[in-house]
XYZ file of N, CA and C in Angstrom:
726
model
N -20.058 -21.446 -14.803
C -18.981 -21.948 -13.956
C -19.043 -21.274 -12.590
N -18.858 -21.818 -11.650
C -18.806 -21.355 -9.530
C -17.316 -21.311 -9.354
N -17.602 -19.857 -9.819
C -16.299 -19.074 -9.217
C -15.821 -18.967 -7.719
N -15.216 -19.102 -6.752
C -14.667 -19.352 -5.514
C -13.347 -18.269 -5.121
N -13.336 -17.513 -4.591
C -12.361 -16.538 -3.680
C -11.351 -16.694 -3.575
N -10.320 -16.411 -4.013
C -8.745 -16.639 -3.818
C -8.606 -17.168 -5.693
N -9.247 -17.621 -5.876
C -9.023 -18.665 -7.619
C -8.444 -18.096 -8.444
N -7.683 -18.477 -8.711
C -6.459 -17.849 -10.210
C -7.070 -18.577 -11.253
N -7.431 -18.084 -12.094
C -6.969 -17.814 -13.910
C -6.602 -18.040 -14.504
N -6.235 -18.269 -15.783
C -5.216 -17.765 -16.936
C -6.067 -16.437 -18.116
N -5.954 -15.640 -18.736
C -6.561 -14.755 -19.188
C -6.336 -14.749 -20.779
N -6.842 -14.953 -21.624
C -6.419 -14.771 -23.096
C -6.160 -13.272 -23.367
N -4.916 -12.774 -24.003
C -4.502 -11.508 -24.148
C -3.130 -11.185 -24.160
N -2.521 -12.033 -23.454
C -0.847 -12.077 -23.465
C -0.381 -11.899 -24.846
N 0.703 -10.875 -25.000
C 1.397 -10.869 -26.216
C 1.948 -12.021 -26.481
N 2.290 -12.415 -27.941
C 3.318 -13.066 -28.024
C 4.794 -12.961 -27.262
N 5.519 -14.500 -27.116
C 6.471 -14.598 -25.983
C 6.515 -13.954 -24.838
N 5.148 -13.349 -24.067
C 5.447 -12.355 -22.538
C 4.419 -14.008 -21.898
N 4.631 -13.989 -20.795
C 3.889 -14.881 -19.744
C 2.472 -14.645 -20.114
N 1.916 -15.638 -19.757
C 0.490 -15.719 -19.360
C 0.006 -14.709 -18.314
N -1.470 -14.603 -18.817
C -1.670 -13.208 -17.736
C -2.744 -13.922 -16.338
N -2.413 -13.858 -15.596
C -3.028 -14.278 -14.326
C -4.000 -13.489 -13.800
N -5.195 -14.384 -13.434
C -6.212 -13.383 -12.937
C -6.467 -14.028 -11.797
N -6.467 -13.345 -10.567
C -6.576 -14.011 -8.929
C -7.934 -12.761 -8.299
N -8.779 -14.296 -8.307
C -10.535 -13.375 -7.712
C -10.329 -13.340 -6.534
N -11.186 -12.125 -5.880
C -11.143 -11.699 -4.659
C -12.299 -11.408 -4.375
N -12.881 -11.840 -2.689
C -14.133 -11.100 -2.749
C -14.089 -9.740 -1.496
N -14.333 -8.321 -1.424
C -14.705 -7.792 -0.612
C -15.952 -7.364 -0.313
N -16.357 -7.884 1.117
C -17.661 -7.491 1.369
C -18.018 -5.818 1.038
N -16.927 -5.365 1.431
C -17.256 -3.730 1.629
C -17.332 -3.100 0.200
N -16.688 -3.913 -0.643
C -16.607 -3.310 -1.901
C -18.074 -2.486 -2.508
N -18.275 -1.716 -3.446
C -19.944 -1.559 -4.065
C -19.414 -1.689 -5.199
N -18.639 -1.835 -6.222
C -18.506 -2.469 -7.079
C -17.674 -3.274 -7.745
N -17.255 -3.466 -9.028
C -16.421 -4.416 -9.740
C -15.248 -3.479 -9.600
N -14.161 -4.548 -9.418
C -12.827 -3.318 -9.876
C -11.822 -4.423 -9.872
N -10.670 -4.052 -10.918
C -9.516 -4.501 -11.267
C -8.671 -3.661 -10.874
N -7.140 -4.324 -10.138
C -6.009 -3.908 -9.808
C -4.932 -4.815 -10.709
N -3.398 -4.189 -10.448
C -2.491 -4.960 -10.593
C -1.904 -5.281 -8.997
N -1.224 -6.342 -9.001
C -0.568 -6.835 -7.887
C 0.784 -7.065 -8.571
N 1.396 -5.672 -8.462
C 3.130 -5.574 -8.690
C 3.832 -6.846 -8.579
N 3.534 -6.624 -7.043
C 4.792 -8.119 -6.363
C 4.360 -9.402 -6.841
N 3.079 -9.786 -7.194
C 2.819 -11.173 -7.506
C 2.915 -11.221 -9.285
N 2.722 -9.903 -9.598
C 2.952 -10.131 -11.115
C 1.325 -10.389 -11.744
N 0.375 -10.363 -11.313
C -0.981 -11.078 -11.912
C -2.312 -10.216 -11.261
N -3.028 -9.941 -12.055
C -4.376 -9.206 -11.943
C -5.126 -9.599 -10.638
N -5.988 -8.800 -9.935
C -7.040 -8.887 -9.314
C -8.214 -8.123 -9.947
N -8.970 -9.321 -9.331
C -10.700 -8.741 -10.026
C -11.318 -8.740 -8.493
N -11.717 -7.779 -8.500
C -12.665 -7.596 -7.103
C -14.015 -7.761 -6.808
N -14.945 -8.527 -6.543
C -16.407 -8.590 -5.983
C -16.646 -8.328 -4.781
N -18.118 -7.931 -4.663
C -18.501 -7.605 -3.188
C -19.357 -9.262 -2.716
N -19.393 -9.764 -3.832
C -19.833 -11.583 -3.308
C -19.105 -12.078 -4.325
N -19.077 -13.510 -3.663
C -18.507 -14.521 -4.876
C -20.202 -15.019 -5.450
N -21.356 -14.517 -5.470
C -22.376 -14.696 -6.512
C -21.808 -13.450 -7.391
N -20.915 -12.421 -7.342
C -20.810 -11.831 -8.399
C -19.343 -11.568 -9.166
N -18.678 -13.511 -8.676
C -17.563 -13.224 -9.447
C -17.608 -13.632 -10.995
N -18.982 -13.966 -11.232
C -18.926 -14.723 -12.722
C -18.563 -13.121 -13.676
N -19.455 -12.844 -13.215
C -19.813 -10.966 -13.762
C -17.907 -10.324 -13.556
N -17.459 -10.655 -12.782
C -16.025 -9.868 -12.399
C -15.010 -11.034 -12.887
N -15.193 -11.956 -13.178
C -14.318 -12.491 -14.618
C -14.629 -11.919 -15.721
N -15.588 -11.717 -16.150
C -16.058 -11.494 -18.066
C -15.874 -9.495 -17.726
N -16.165 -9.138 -16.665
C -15.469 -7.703 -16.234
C -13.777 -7.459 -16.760
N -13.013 -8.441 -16.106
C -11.951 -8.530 -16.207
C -11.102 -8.895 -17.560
N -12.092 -9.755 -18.521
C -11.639 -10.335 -19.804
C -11.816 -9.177 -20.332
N -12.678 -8.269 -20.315
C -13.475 -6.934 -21.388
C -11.852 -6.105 -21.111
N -10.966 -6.330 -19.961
C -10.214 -5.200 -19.745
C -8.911 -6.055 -19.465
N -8.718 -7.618 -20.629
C -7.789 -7.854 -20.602
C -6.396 -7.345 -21.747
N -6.672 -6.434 -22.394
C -5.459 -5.898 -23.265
C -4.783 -4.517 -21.701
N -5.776 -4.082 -21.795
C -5.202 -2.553 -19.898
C -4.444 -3.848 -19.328
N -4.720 -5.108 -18.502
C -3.781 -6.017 -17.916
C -2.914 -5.932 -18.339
N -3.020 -6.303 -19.462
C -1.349 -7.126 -20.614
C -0.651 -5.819 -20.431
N -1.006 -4.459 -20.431
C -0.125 -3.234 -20.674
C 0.534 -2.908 -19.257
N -0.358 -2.680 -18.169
C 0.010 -2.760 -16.874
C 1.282 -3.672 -16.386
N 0.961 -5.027 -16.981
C 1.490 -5.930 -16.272
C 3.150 -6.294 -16.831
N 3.501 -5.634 -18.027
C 4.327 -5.855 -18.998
C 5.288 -4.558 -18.843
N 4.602 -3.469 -17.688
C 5.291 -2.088 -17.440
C 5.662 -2.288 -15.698
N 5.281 -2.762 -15.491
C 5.222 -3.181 -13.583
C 6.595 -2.577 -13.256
N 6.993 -2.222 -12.293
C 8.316 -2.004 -12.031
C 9.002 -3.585 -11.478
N 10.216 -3.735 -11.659
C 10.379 -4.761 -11.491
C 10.672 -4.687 -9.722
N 10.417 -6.447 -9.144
C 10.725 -6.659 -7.867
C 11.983 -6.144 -7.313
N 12.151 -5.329 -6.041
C 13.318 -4.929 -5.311
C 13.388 -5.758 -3.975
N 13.786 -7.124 -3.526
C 13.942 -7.895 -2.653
C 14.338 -7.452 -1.484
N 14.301 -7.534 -0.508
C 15.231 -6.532 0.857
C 16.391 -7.775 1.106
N 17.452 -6.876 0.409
C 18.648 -7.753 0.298
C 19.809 -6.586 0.570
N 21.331 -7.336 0.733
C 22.355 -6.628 0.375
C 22.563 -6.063 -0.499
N 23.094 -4.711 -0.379
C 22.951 -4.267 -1.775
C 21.827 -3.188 -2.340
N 20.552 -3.823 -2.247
C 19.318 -3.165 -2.708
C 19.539 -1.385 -1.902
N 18.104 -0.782 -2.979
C 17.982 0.432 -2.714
C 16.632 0.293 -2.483
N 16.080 1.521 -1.592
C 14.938 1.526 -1.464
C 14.634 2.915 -1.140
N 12.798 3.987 -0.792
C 12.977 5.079 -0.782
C 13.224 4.932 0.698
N 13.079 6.298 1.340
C 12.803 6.378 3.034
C 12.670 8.412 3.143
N 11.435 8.316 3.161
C 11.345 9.648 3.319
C 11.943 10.649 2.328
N 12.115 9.948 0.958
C 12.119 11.273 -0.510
C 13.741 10.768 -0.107
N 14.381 9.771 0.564
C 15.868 9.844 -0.029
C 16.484 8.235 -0.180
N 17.313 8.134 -1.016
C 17.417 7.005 -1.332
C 18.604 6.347 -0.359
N 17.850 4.932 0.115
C 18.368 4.114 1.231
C 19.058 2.620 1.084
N 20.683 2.699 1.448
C 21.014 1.415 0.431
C 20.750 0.364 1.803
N 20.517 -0.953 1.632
C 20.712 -2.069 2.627
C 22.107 -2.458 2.408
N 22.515 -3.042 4.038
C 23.568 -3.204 3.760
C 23.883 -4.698 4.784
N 24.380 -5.973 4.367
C 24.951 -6.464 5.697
C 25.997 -6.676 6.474
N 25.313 -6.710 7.777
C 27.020 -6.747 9.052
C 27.910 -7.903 8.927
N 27.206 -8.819 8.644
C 27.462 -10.698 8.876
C 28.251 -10.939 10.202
N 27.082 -10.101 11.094
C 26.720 -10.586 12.487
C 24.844 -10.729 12.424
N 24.450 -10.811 13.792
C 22.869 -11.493 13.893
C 22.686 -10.134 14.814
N 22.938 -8.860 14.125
C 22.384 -7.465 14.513
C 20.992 -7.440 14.651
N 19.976 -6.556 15.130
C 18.801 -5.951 14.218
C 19.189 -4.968 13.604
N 18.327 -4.656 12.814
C 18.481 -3.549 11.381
C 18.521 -2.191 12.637
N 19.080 -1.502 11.652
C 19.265 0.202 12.314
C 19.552 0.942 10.688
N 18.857 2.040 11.099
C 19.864 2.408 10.283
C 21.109 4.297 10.504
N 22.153 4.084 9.651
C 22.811 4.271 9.839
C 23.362 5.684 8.817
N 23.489 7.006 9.143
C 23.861 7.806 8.572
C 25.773 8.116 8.080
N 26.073 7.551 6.877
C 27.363 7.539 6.526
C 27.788 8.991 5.372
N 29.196 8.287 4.910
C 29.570 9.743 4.269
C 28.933 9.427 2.984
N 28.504 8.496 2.511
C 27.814 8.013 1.167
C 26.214 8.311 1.365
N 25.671 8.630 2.232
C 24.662 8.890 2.130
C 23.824 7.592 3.761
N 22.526 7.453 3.562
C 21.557 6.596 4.713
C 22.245 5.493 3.964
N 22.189 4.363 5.730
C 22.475 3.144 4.764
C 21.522 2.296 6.577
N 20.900 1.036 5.912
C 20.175 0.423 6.818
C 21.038 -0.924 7.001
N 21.599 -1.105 7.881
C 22.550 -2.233 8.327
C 21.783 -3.500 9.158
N 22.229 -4.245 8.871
C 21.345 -5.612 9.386
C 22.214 -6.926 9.744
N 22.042 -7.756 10.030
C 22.756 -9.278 10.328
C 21.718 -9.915 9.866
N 22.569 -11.323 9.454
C 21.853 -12.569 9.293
C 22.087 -12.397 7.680
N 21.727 -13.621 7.271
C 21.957 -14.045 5.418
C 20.658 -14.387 5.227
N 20.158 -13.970 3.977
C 18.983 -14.486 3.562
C 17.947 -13.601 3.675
N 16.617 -14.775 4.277
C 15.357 -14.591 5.025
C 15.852 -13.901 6.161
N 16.368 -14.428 6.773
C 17.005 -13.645 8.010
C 17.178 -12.178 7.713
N 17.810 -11.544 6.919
C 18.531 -10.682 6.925
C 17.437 -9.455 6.461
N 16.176 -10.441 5.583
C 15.146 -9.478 5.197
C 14.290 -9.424 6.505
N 14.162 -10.690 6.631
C 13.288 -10.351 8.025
C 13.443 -8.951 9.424
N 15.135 -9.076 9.723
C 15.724 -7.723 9.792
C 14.975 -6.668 9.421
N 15.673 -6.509 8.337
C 15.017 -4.981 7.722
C 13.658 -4.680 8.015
N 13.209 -5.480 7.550
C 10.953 -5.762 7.645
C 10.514 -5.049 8.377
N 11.470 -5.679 9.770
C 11.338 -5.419 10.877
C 11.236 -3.897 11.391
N 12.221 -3.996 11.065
C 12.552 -2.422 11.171
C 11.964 -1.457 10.803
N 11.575 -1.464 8.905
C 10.865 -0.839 8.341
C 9.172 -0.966 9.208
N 8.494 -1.430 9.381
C 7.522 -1.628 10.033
C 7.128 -0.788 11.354
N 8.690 -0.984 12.221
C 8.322 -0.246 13.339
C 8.821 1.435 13.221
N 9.832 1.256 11.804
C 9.816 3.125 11.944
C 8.237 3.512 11.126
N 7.570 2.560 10.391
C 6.186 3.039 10.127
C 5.160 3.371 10.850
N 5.238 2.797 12.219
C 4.229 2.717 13.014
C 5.151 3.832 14.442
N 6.334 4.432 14.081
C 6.698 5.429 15.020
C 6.162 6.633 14.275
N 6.361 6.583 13.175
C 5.928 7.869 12.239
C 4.630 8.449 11.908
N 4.095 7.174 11.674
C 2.042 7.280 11.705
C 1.537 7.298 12.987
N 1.881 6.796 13.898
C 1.539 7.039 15.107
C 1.796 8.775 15.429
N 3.084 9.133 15.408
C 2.970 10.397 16.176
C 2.337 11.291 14.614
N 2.262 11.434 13.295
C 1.079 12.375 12.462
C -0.196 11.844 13.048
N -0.912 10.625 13.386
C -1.941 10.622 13.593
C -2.134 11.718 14.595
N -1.516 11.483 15.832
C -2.068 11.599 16.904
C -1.500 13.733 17.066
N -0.614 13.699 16.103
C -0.954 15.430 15.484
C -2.084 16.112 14.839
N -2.766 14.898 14.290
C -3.829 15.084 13.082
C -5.306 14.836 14.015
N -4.987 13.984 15.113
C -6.417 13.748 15.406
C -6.474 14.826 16.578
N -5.578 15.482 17.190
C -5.503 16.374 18.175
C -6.180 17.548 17.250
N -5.694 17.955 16.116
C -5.824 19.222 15.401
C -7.520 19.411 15.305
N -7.976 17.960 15.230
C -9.714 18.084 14.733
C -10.188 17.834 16.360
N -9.668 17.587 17.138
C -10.406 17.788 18.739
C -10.979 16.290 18.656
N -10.432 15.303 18.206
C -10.830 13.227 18.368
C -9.799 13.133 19.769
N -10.462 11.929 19.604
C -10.190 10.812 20.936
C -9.199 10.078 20.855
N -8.804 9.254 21.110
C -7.733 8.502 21.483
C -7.857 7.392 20.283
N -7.121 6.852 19.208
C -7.838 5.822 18.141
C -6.444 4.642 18.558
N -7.036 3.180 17.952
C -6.067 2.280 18.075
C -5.472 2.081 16.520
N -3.782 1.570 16.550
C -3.096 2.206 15.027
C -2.972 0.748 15.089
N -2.902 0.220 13.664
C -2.446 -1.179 13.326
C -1.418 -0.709 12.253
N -0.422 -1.518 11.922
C 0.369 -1.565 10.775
C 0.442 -3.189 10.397
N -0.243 -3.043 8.646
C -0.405 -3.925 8.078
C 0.251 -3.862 6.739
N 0.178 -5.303 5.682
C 0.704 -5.026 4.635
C -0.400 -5.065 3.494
N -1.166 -4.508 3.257
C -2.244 -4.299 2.474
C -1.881 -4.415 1.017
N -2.508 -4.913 0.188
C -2.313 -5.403 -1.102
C -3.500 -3.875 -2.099
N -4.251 -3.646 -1.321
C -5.525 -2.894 -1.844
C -5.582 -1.318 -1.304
N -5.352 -1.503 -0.077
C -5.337 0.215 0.299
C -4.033 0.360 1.325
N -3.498 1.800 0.916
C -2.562 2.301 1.726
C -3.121 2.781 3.558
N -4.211 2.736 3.755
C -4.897 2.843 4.634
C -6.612 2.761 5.095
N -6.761 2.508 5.984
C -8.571 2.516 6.254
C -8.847 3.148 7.657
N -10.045 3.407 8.009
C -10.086 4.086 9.266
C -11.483 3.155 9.529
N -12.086 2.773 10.774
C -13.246 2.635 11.345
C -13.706 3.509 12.202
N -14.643 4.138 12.303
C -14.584 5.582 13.347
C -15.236 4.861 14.326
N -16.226 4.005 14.032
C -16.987 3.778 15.266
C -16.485 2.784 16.403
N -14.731 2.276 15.497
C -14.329 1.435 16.229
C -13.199 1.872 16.887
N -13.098 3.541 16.223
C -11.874 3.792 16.639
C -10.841 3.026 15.732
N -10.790 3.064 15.091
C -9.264 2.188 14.877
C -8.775 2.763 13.496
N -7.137 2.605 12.871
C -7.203 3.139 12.105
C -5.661 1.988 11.542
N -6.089 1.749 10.241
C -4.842 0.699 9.710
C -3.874 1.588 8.543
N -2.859 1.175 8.765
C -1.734 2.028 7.777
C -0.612 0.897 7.126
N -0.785 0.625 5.643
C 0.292 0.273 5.644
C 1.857 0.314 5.115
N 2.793 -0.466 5.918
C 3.994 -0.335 5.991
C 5.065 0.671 5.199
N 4.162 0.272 4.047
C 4.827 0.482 2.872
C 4.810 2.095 2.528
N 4.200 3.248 3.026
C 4.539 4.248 2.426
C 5.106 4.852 3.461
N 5.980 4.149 4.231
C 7.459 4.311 5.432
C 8.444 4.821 4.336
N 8.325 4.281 2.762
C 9.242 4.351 1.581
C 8.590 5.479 1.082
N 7.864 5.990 1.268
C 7.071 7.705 0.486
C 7.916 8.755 1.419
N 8.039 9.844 0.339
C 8.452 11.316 1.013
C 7.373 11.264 2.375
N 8.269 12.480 2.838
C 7.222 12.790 4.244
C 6.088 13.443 4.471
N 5.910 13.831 3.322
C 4.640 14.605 3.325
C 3.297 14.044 1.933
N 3.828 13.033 1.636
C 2.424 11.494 0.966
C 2.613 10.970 2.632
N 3.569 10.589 3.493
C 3.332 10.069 4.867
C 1.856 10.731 5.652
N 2.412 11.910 5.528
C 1.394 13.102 6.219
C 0.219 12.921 6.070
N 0.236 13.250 4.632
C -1.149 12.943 3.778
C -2.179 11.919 4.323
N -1.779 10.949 4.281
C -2.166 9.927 4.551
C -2.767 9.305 5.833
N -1.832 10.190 6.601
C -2.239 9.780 8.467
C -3.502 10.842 8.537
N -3.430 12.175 7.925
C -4.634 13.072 7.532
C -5.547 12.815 7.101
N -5.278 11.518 5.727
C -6.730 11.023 5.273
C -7.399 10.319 5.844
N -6.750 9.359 6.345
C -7.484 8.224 7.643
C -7.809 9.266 9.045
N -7.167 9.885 9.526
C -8.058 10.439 10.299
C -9.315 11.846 10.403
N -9.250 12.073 9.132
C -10.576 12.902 8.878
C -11.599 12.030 8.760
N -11.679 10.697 8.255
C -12.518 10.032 8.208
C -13.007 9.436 9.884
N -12.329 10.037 10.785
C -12.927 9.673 11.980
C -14.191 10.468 12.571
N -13.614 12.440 11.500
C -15.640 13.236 11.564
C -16.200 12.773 10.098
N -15.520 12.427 9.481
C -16.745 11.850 7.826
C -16.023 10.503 7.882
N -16.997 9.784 7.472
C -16.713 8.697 7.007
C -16.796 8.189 5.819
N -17.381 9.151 4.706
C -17.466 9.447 3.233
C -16.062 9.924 2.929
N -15.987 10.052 0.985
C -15.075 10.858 0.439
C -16.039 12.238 -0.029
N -16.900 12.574 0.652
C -17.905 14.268 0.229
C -16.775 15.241 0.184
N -17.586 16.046 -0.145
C -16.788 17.671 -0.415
C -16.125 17.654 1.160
N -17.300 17.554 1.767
C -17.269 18.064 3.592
C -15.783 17.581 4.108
N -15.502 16.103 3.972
C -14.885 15.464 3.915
C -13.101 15.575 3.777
N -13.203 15.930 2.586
C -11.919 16.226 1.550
C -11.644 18.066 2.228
N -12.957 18.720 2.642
C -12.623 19.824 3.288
C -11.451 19.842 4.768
N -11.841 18.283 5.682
C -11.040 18.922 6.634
C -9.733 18.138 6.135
N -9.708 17.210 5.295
C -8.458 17.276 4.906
C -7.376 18.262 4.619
N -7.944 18.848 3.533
C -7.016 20.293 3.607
C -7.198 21.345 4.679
N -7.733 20.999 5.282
C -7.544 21.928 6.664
C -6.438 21.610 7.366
N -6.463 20.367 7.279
C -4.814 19.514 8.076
C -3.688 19.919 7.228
N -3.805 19.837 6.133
C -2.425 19.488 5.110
C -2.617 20.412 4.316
N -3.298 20.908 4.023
C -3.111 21.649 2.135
C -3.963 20.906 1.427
N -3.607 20.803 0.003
C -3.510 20.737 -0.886
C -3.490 18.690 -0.929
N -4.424 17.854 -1.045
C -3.965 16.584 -0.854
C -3.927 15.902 -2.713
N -4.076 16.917 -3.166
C -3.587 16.294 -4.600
C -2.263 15.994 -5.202
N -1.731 16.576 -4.853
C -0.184 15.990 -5.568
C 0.414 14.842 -4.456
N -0.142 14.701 -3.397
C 0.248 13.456 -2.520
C -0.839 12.521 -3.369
N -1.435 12.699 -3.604
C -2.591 11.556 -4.410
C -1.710 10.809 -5.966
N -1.255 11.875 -6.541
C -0.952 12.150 -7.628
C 0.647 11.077 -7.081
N 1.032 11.113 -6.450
C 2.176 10.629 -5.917
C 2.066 9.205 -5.936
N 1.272 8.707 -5.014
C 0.991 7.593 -4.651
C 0.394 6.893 -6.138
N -0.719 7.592 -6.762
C -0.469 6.796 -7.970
C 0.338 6.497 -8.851
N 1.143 7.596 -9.019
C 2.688 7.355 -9.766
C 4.003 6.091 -9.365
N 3.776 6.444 -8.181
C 4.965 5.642 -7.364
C 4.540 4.327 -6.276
N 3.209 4.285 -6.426
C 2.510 3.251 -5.780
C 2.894 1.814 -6.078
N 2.915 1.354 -7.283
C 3.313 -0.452 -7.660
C 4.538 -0.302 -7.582
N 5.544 0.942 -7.470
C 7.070 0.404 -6.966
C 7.665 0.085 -5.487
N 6.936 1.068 -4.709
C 6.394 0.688 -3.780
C 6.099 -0.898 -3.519
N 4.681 -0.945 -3.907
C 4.831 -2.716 -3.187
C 5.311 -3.311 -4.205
N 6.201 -3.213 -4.940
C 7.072 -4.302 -5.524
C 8.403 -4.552 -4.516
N 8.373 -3.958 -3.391
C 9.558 -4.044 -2.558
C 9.060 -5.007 -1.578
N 10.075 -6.196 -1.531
C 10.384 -7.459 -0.329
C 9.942 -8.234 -1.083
């Protein structure tokens, strides 16, 4: 069968009465090998290739490791919508949304109950708000650790994108300069934030994960294991949010 990029699935393995298990192929060029994720927010597996000549191989990959799906996918944290009401993290403390029912932008707002992120508009609107917001305090925050982190190693000037990445919390190109972060660990304590603007920009003197590598990391930060350890723990609750 000619497997094709983006193509969903159905997977034999589902318990009795839980949903069908969804498998959605992907191809990355950069990839070097086979690999399976969960996709929290969509609820359904990814299988990863570095070609679609090698998604036949990364389906029957994916069937060999369809009972790990069914377990993953049946533990997911459930979806947190950016709504009234909702909670979310923001720097290790917990942040309620709230609306004005005016056509505000989001802010947010320190009360006697604790952070609260205030917004206008109903709906889409009202998430769109927040998004918003969340996005640009991500890209105020990674912007100024980068540009702490790339000063500390004696780099150049790099260009920051903020994206919503399904696969990595960040990437760096050195030769292009550029370095992508996304949105989403705006909701991580401040120091997985750190981490992170540290890991993407050490990769601007290595561009490997070597010893060498992981060395000037902790030259920046410490210790980058329990921020690792973090992000895998708290990672699919994370993008289960919006």
């Amino acid at each position: 069968m000619r497997y094709r990029d983006g193509q969903r699935l159905q997977l034999e393995g589902a318990a009795p009465g839980r949903p069908p298990l969804i498998l959605r192929l992907s191809v990355n060029r950069r990839a070097r090998r086979l690999s399976v994720r969960i996709d929290a927010r969509a609820g359904e597996a990814v299988v990863v290739a570095p070609s679609e000549r090698g998604l036949d191989q990364a389906v029957a990959f994916a069937e060999s490791r369809a009972l790990w799906i069914a377990e993953r996918l049946a533990v997911r944290p459930p979806s947190t919508p950016l709504a009234p009401g909702a909670r979310i993290g923001m720097a290790g403390r917990s942040v309620r949304l709230e609306a004005t029912g005016t056509a505000s932008a989001a802010r947010l707002v320190e009360t006697d109950d604790g952070p609260v992120i205030r917004a206008g508009g109903e709906g889409e609107a009202f998430s769109r708000r927040v998004l918003s917001w969340l996005k640009a305090e991500a890209r105020r925050r990674l912007t100024d650790r980068t540009e702490v982190h790339r000063t500390a190693l004696g780099q150049g000037p790099v260009r920051l994108s903020i994206t919503d990445s399904r696969t990595r919390w960040g990437s760096c190109s050195p030769h292009a300069r550029t370095i992508r972060y996304s949105w989403r660990v705006v909701m991580a304590p401040e120091a997985v934030l750190d981490y992170l603007a540290a890991h993407e920009v050490a990769h601007l003197v290595h561009a490997d994960h070597s010893p060498a590598y992981w060395a000037v990391v902790q030259r920046l930060i410490g210790d980058p294991r329990p921020h690792r350890r973090w992000l895998r723990a708290h990672g699919a609750a994370l993008h289960a949010v919006g």
